Short mmCIF file of C-alpha atoms and ligand atoms in Angstrom, two decimals:
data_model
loop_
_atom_site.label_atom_id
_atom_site.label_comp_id
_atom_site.label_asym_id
_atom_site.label_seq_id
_atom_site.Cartn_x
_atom_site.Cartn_y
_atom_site.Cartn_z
CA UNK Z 1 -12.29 7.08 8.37
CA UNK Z 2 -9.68 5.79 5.99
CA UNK Z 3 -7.09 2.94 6.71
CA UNK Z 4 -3.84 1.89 5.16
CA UNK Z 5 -2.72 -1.71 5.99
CA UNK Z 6 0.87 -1.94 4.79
CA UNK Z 7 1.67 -5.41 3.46
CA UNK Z 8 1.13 -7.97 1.35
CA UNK Z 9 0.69 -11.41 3.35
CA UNK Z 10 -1.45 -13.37 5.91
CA UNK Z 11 -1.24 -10.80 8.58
CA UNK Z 12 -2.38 -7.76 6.49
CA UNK Z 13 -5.11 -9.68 4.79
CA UNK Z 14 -6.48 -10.54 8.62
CA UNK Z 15 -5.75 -6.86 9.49
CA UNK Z 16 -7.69 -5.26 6.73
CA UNK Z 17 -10.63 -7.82 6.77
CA UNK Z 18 -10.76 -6.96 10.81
CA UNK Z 19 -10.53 -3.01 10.09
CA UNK Z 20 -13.26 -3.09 7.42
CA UNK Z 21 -15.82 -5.02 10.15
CA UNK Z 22 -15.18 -1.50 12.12
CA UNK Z 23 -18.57 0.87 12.08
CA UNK Z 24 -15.94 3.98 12.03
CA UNK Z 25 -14.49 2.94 8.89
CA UNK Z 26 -15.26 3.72 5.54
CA UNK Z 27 -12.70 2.49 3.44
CA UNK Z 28 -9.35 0.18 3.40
CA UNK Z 29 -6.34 0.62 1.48
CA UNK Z 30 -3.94 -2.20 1.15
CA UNK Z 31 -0.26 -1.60 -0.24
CA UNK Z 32 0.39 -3.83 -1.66
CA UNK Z 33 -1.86 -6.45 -0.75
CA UNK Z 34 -3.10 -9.90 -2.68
CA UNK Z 35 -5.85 -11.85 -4.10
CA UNK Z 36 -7.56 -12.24 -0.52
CA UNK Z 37 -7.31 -8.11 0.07
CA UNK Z 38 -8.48 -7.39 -2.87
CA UNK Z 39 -11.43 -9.70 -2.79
CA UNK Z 40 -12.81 -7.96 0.90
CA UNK Z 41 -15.46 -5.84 1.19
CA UNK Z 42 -15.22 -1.92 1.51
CA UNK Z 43 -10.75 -3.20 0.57
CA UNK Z 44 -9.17 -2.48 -2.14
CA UNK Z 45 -4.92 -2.83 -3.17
CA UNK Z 46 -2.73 0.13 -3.95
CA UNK Z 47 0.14 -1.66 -6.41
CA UNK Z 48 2.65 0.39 -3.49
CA UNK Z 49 5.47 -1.68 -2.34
CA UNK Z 50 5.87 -1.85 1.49
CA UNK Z 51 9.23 -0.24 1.76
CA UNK Z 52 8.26 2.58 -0.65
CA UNK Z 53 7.42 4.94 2.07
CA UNK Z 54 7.31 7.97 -0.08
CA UNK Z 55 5.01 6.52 -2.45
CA UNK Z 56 2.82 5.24 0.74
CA UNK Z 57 2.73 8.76 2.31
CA UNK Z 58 1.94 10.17 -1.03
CA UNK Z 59 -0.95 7.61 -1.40
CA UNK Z 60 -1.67 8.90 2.62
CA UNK Z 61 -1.95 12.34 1.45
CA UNK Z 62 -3.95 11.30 -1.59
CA UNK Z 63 -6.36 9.22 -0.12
CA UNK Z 64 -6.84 11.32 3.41
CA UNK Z 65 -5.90 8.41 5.28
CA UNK Z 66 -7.10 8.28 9.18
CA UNK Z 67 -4.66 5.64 9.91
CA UNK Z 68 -2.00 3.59 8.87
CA UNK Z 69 -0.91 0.09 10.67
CA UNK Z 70 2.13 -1.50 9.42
CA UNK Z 71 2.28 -5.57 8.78
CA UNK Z 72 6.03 -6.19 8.12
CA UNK Z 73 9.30 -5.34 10.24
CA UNK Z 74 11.20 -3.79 6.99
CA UNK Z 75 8.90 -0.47 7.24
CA UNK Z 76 9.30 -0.10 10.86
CA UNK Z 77 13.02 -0.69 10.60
CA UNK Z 78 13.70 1.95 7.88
CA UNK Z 79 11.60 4.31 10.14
CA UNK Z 80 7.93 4.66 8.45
CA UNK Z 81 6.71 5.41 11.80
CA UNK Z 82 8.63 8.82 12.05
CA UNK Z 83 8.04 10.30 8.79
CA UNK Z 84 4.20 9.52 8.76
CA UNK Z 85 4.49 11.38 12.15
CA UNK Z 86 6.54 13.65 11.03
CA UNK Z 87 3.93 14.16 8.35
CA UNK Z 88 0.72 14.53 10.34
CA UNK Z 89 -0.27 10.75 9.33
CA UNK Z 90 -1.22 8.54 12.85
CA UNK Z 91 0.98 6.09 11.63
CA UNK Z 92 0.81 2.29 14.21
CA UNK Z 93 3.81 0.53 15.07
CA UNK Z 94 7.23 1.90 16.50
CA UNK Z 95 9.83 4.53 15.74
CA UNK Z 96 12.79 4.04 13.88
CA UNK Z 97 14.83 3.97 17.24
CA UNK Z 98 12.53 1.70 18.98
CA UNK Z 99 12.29 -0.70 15.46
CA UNK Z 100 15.83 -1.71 16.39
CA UNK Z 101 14.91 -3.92 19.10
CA UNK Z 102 14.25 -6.00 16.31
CA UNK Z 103 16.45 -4.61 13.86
CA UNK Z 104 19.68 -5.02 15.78
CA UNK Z 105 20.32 -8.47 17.67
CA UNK Z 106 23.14 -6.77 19.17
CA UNK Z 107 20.81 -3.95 20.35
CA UNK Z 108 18.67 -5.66 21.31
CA UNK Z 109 21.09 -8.24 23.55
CA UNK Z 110 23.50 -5.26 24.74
CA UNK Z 111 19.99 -3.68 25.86
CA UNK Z 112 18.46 -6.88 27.22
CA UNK Z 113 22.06 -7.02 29.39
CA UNK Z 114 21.93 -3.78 30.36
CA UNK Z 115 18.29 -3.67 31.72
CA UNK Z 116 18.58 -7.24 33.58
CA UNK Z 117 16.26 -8.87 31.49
CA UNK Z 118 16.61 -12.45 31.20
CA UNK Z 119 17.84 -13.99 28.19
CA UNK Z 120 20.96 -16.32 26.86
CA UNK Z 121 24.65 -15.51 27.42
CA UNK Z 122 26.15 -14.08 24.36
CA UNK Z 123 29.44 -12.42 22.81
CA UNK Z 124 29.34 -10.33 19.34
CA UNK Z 125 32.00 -10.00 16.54
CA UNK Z 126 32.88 -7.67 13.79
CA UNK Z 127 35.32 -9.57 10.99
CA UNK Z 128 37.74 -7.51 12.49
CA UNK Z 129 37.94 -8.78 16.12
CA UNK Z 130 36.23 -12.45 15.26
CA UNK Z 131 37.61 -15.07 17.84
CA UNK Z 132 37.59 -18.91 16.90
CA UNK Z 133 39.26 -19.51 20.30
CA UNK Z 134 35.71 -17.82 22.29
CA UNK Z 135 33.94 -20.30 20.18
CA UNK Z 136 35.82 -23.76 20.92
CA UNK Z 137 35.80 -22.64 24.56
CA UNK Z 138 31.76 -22.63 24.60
CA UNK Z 139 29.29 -25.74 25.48
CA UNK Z 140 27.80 -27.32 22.35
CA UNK Z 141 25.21 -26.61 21.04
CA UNK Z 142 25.78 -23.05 20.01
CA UNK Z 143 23.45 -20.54 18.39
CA UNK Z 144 25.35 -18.25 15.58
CA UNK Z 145 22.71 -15.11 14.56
CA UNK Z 146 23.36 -12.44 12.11
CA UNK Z 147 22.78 -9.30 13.64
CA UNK Z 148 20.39 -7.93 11.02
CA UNK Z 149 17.33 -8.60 9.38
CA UNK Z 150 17.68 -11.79 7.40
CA UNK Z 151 14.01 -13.02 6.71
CA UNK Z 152 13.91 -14.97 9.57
CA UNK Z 153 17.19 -16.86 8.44
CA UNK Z 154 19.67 -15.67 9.96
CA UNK Z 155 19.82 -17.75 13.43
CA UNK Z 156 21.75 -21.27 12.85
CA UNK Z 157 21.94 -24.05 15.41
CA UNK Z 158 25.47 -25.25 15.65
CA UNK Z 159 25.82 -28.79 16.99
CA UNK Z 160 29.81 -28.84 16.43
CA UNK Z 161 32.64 -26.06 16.89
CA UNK Z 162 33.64 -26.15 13.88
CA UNK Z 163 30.48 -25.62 12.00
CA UNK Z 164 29.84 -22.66 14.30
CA UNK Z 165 32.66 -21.18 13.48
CA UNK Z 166 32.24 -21.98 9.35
CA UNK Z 167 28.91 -19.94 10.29
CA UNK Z 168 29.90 -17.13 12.02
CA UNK Z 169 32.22 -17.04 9.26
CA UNK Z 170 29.85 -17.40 6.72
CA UNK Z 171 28.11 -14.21 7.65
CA UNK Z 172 30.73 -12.49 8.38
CA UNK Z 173 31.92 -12.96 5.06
CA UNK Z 174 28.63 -11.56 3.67
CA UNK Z 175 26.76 -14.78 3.06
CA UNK Z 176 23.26 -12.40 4.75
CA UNK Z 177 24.76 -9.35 3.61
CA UNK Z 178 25.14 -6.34 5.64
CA UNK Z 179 22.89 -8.15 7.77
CA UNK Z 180 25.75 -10.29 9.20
CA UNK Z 181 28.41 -7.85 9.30
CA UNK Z 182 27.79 -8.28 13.06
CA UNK Z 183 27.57 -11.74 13.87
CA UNK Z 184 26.35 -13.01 17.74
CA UNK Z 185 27.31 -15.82 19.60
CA UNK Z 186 24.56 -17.20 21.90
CA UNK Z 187 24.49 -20.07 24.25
CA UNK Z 188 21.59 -22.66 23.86
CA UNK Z 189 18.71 -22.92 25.73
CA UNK Z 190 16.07 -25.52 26.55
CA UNK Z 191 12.61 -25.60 27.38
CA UNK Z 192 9.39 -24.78 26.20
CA UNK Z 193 9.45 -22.03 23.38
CA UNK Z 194 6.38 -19.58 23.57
CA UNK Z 195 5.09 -16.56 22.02
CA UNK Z 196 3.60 -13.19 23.72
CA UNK Z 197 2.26 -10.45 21.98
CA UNK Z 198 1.49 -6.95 23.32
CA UNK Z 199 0.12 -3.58 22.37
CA UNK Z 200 1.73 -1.51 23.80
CA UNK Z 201 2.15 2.13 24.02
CA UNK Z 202 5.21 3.51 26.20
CA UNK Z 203 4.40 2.33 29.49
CA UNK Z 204 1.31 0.79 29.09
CA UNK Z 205 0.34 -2.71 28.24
CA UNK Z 206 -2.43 -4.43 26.99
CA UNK Z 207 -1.41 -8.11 26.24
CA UNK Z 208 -3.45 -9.93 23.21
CA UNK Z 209 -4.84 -13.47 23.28
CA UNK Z 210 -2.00 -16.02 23.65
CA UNK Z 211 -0.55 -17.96 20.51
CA UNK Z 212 1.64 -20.15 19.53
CA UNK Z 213 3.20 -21.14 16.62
CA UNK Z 214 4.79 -23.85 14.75
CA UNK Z 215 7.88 -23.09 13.15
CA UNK Z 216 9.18 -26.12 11.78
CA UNK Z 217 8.19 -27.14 7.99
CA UNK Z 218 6.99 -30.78 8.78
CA UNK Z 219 4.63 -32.83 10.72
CA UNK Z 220 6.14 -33.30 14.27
CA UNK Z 221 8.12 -30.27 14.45
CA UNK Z 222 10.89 -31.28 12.19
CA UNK Z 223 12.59 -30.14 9.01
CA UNK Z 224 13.94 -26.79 8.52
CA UNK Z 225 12.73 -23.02 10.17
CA UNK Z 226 10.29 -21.62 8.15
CA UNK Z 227 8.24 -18.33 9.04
CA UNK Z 228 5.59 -20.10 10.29
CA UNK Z 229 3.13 -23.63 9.32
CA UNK Z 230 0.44 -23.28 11.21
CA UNK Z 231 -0.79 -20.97 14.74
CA UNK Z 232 -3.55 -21.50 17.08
CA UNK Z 233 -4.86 -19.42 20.18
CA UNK Z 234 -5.35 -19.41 23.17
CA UNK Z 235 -2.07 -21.47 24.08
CA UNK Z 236 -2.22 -23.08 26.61
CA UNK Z 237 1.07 -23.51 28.10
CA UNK Z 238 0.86 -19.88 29.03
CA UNK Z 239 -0.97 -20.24 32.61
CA UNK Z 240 -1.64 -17.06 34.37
CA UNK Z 241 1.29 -17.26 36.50
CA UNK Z 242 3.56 -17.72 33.88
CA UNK Z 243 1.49 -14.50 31.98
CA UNK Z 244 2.46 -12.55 35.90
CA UNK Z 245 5.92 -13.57 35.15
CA UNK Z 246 6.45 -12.69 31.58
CA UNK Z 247 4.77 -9.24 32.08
CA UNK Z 248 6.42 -8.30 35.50
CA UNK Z 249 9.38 -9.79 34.10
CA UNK Z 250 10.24 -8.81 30.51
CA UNK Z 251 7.51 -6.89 29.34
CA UNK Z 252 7.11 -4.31 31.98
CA UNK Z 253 11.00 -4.11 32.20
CA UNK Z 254 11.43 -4.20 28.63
CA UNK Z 255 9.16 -0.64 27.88
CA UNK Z 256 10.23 1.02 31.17
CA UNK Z 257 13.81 0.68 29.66
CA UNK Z 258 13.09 1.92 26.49
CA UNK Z 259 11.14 4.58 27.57
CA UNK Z 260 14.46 5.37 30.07
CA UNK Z 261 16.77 5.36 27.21
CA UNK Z 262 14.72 7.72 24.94
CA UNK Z 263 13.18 5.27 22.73
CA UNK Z 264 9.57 4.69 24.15
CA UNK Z 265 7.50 2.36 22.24
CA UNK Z 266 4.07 2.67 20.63
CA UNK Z 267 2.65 -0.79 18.39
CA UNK Z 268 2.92 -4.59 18.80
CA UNK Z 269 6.16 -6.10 20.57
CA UNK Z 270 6.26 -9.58 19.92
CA UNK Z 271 9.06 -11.52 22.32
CA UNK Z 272 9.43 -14.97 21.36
CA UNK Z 273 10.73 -16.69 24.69
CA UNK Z 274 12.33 -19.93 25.79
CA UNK Z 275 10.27 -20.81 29.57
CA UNK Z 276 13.19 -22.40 31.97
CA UNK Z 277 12.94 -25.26 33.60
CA UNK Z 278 12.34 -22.97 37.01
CA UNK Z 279 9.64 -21.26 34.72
CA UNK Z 280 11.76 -18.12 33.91
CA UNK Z 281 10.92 -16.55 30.80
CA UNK Z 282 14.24 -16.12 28.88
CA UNK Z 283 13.83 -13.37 25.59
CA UNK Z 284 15.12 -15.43 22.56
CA UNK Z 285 14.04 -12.70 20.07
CA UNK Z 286 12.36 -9.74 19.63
CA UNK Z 287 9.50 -8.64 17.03
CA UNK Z 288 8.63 -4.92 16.46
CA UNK Z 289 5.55 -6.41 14.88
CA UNK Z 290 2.39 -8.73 14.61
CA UNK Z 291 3.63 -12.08 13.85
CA UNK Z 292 2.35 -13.88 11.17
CA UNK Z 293 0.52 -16.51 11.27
CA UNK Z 294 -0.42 -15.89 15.02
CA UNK Z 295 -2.33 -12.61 13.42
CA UNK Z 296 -4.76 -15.08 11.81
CA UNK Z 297 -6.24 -17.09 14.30
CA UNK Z 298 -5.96 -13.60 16.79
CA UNK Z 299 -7.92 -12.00 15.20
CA UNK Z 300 -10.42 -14.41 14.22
CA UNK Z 301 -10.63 -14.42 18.11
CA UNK Z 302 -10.92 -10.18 18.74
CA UNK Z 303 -14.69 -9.47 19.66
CA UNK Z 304 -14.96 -5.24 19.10
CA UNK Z 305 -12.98 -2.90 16.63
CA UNK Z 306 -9.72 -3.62 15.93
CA UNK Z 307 -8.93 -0.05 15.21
CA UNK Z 308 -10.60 1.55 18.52
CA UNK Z 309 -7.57 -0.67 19.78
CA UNK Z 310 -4.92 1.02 17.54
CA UNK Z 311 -6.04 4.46 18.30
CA UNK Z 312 -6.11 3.91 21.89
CA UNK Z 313 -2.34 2.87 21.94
CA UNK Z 314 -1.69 5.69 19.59
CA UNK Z 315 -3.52 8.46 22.06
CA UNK Z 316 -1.92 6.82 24.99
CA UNK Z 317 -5.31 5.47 26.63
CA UNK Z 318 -4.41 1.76 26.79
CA UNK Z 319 -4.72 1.61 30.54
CA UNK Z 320 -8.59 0.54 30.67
CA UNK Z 321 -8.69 -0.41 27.34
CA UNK Z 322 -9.83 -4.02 27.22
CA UNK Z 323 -9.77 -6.65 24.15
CA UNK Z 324 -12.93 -8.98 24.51
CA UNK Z 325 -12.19 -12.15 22.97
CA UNK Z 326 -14.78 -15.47 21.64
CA UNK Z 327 -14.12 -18.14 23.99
CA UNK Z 328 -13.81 -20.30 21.39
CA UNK Z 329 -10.46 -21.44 20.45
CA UNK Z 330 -8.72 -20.53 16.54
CA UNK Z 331 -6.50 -22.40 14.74
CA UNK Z 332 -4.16 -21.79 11.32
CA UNK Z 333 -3.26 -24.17 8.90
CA UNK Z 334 -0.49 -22.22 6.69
CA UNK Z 335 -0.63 -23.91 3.07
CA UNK Z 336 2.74 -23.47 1.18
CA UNK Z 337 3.95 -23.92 -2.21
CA UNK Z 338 6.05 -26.89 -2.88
CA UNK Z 339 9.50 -26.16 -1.92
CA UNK Z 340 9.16 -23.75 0.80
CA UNK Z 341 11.14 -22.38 2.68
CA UNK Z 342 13.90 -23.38 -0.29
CA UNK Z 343 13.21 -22.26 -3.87
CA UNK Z 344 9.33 -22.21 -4.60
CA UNK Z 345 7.55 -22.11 -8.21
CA UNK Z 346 4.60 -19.65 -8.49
CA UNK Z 347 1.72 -19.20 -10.86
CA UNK Z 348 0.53 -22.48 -10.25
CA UNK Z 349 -3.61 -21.90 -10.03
CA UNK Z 350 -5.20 -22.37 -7.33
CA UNK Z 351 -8.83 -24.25 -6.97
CA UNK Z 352 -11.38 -24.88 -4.08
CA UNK Z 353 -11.44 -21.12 -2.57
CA UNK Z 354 -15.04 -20.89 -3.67
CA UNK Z 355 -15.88 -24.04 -1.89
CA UNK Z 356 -13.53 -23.21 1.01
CA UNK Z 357 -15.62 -20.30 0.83
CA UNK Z 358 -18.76 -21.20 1.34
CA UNK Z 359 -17.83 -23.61 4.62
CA UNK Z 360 -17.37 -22.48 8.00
CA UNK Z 361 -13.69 -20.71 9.27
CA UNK Z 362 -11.26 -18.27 7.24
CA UNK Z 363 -9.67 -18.61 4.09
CA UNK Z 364 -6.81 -15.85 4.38
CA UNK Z 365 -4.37 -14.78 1.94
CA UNK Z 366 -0.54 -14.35 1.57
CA UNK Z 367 1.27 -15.18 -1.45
CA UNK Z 368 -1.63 -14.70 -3.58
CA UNK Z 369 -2.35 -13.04 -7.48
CA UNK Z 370 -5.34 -12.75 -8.97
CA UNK Z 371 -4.60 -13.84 -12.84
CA UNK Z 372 -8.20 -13.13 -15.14
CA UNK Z 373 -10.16 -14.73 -13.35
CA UNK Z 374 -8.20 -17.11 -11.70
CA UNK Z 375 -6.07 -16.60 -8.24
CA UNK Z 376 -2.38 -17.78 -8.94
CA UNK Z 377 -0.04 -18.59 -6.08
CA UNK Z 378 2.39 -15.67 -5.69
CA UNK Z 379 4.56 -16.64 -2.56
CA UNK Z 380 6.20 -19.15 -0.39
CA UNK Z 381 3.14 -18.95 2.16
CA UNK Z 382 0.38 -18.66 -0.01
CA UNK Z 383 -2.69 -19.44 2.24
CA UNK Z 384 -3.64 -19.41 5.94
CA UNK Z 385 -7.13 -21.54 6.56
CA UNK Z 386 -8.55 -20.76 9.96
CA UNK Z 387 -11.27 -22.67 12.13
CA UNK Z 388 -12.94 -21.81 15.21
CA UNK Z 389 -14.14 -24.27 17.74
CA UNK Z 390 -15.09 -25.17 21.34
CA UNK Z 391 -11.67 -26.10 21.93
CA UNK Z 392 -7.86 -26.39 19.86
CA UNK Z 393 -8.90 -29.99 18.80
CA UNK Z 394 -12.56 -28.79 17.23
CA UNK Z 395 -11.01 -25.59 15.38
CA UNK Z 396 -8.11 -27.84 14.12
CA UNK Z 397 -11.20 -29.54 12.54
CA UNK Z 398 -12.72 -27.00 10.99
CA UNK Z 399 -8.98 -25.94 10.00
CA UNK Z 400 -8.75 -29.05 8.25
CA UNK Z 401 -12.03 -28.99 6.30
CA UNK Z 402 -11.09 -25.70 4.47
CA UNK Z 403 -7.43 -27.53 3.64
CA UNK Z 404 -9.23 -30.30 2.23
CA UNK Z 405 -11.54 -28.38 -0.22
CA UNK Z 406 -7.83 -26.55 -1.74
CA UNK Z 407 -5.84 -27.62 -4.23
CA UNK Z 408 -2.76 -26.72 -6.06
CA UNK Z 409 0.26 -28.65 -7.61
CA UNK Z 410 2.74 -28.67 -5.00
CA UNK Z 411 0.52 -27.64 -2.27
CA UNK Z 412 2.25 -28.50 1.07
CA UNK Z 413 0.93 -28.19 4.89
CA UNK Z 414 1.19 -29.79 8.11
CA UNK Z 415 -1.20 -32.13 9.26
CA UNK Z 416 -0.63 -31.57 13.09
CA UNK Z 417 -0.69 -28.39 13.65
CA UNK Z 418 -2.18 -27.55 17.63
CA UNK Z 419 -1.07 -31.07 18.27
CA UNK Z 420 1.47 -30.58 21.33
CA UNK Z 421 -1.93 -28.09 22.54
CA UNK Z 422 -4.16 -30.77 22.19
CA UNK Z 423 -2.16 -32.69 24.16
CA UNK Z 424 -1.51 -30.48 26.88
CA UNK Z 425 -4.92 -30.36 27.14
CA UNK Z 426 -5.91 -34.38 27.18
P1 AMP R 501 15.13 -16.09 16.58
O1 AMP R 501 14.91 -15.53 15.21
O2 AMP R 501 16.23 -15.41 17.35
O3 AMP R 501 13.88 -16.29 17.38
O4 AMP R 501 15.60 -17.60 16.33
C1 AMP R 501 14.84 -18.49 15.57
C2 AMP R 501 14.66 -19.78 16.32
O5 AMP R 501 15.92 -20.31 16.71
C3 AMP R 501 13.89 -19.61 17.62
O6 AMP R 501 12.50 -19.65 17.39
C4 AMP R 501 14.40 -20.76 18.45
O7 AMP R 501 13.70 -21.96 18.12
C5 AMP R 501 15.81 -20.90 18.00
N1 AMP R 501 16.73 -20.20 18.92
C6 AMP R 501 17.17 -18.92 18.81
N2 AMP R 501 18.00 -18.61 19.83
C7 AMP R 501 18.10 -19.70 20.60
C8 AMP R 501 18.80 -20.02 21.81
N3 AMP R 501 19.59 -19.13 22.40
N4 AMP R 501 18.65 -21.26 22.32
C9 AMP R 501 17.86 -22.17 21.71
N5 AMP R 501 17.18 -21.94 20.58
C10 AMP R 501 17.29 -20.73 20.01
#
């Protein structure tokens, strides 16, 4: 069989490098891919953007592809899903209608609301109806989010009214675009932010390792929001009880009401979730996708075929399905080019990935360009270095090792990354 990653970062070059390990397939197809893709056995890159799904069915048609699993939210959003369907192409990840959980924050609040789910208080505007008054009347801090997409920028903490309000009208004045023609108004929570990742297919469930991620640009967890520094797995402030809780109580309820209001869901569903102080899992976000970096370490982690997986939740037979995972613990060190998440140079070469190579752990690739024979940086992310070990603190290690033998000008990473993990766990 044939299979078409679509993307070009981290996540896609950990997708295609698990789908080529599978006995079943033959080839991999990449659109558009990197450096790292392009380098993998039995992969090669189609120069295809993402969101050019005409160009990506044509290349489906072309190519006889098997399958197609899509990296990035922008696809899914602008409905890939239903015209490889509507094509004849398996095509993994959600509908169009189903995409808009993470699409749409009001969607995906008003739908949250209406199916009792838990998750912060909130009130939405239009320019037309927007209300400085609702705003002064709320407790400090306040969370203004663009209702749109917005490259994971469109969610500001506001620690006064007034700059809460100069946000809100910000993007309602176009500052994300269409993105914030709807802006919503969220109270703050507190507690201990976690990720959970599914596959899912309507009804059924079957939950990945757990993973965590750090957000935050610098050492600590400080600095500004980035799309991710770093990911390790398993996490362990997920116990099983608080894995009963988030299934029975936001996963379960989240696909039963989808599937009740027409929209069931077939692919990853990310929730990103704030854990109470009782221990109830609030829904802070959405993701109709794998995250990225948690993909990395993940699948450094899945024991079997990544795309028996895919095809089950596609045919409906997750129920039975089980993911066997190493026991060993994975962890991701994301390097970045010097001024990320602001303004970033590129083409700056990069050296050490043969040496990086040739040591234990994952080198994979995101903002990536191979230039002659030279690999250029290409991206805000640019690589994701993975180790395995006994335990968080041991794959950090190994982590670490392949950080050390790269080198670029600019280069920037974390050097804590795992380290509220490795506390948890003495
Ligand atoms: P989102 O894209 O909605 O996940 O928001 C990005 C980040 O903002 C989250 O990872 C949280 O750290 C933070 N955040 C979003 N909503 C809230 C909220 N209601 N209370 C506290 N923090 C939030």
């Amino acid at each position: 069989m044939r299979v078409l990653i679509v993307g070009g970062g981290g996540r896609e070059h950990a997708m295609a490098w698990k789908c080529a390990q599978s006995a079943r397939v033959d080839h991999v197809f990449v659109a558009p891919g990197n450096a790292g893709t392009a380098a993998e056995k039995r992969v090669s890159n189609v120069p295809i953007a993402a969101t050019d799904i005409d160009g990506l069915l044509q290349l489906a048609a072309a190519e006889d592809i098997g399958l197609t699993i899509v990296g990035p939210e922008g696809p899914l959003v602008a409905g890939i899903v239903d015209r490889f369907t509507a094509a004849g192409r398996p095509c993994f990840g959600p509908t169009q209608a189903a995409a808009r959980l993470e699409g749409s924050k009001v969607y995906a609040k008003d739908f949250l609301r209406r199916h009792r789910i838990p998750t912060a208080g909130y009130a939405t505007f239009t320019r037309d109806n927007f209300d400085p008054a609702y705003l002064r009347a709320q407790r400090l801090p306040i969370v203004v989010k663009a209702d749109g997409l917005a490259a994971g920028k469109g969610v500001i903490i506001c620690g006064t009214h007034e700059s809460a309000i100069a946000a809100a009208r910000g993007m309602l004045a176009g500052d994300f675009g269409a993105a914030g023609n709807t802006v919503v108004i969220e109270e703050f929570l507190t507690g201990e932010e976690i990720s959970y990742i599914v596959i899912a297919h309507d009804e059924q469930v079957l939950p990945l390792a757990t993973s965590q991620d750090h957000k935050r640009r610098d050492d600590g967890d400080e600095g500004p929001n980035t799309g991710g520094m770093g990911a390790y797995s398993p996490a362990p402030l997920v116990t099983p009880e608080l894995h009963a809780r988030i299934l029975s109580e936001v996963i379960g309820p989240t696909l039963r009401g989808l599937s009740d209001d027409g929209n069931p869901y077939t692919g990853f569903l990310y929730a990103g979730l704030m854990i109470g102080a009782d221990g109830t899992p609030y829904v802070l976000e959405f993701n109709c996708r794998f995250g990225d970096p948690e993909t990395q370490p993940i699948l450094m982690r899945l024991q079997g075929d990544f795309v028996d997986l895919c095809e089950a939740a596609l045919a409906g037979r997750l129920t039975g399905t089980e993911a066997k995972w190493d026991a060993r613990a994975a962890l991701g060190v994301v390097l970045a080019a010097g001024g990320y998440p602001g303004a970033y140079r590129t083409g700056d070469v990069i050296a050490g990935l043969d040496a990086a190579a040739r040591l234990p752990g994952k080198v994979f690739h995101a903002g990536t360009e191979a230039r002659g024979d030279k690999i250029v940086t290409n991206g805000g992310r640019v690589l994701c270095a993975v180790g395995l070990g006994r335990d968080i603190a041991a794959a950090q290690a190994e982590a670490y090792e392949l950080v050390r033998a790269i080198h670029w000008d600019g280069m920037q990473y974390r050097r804590d990354i795992g380290h509220r993990a490795i506390k948890t766990c003495g």
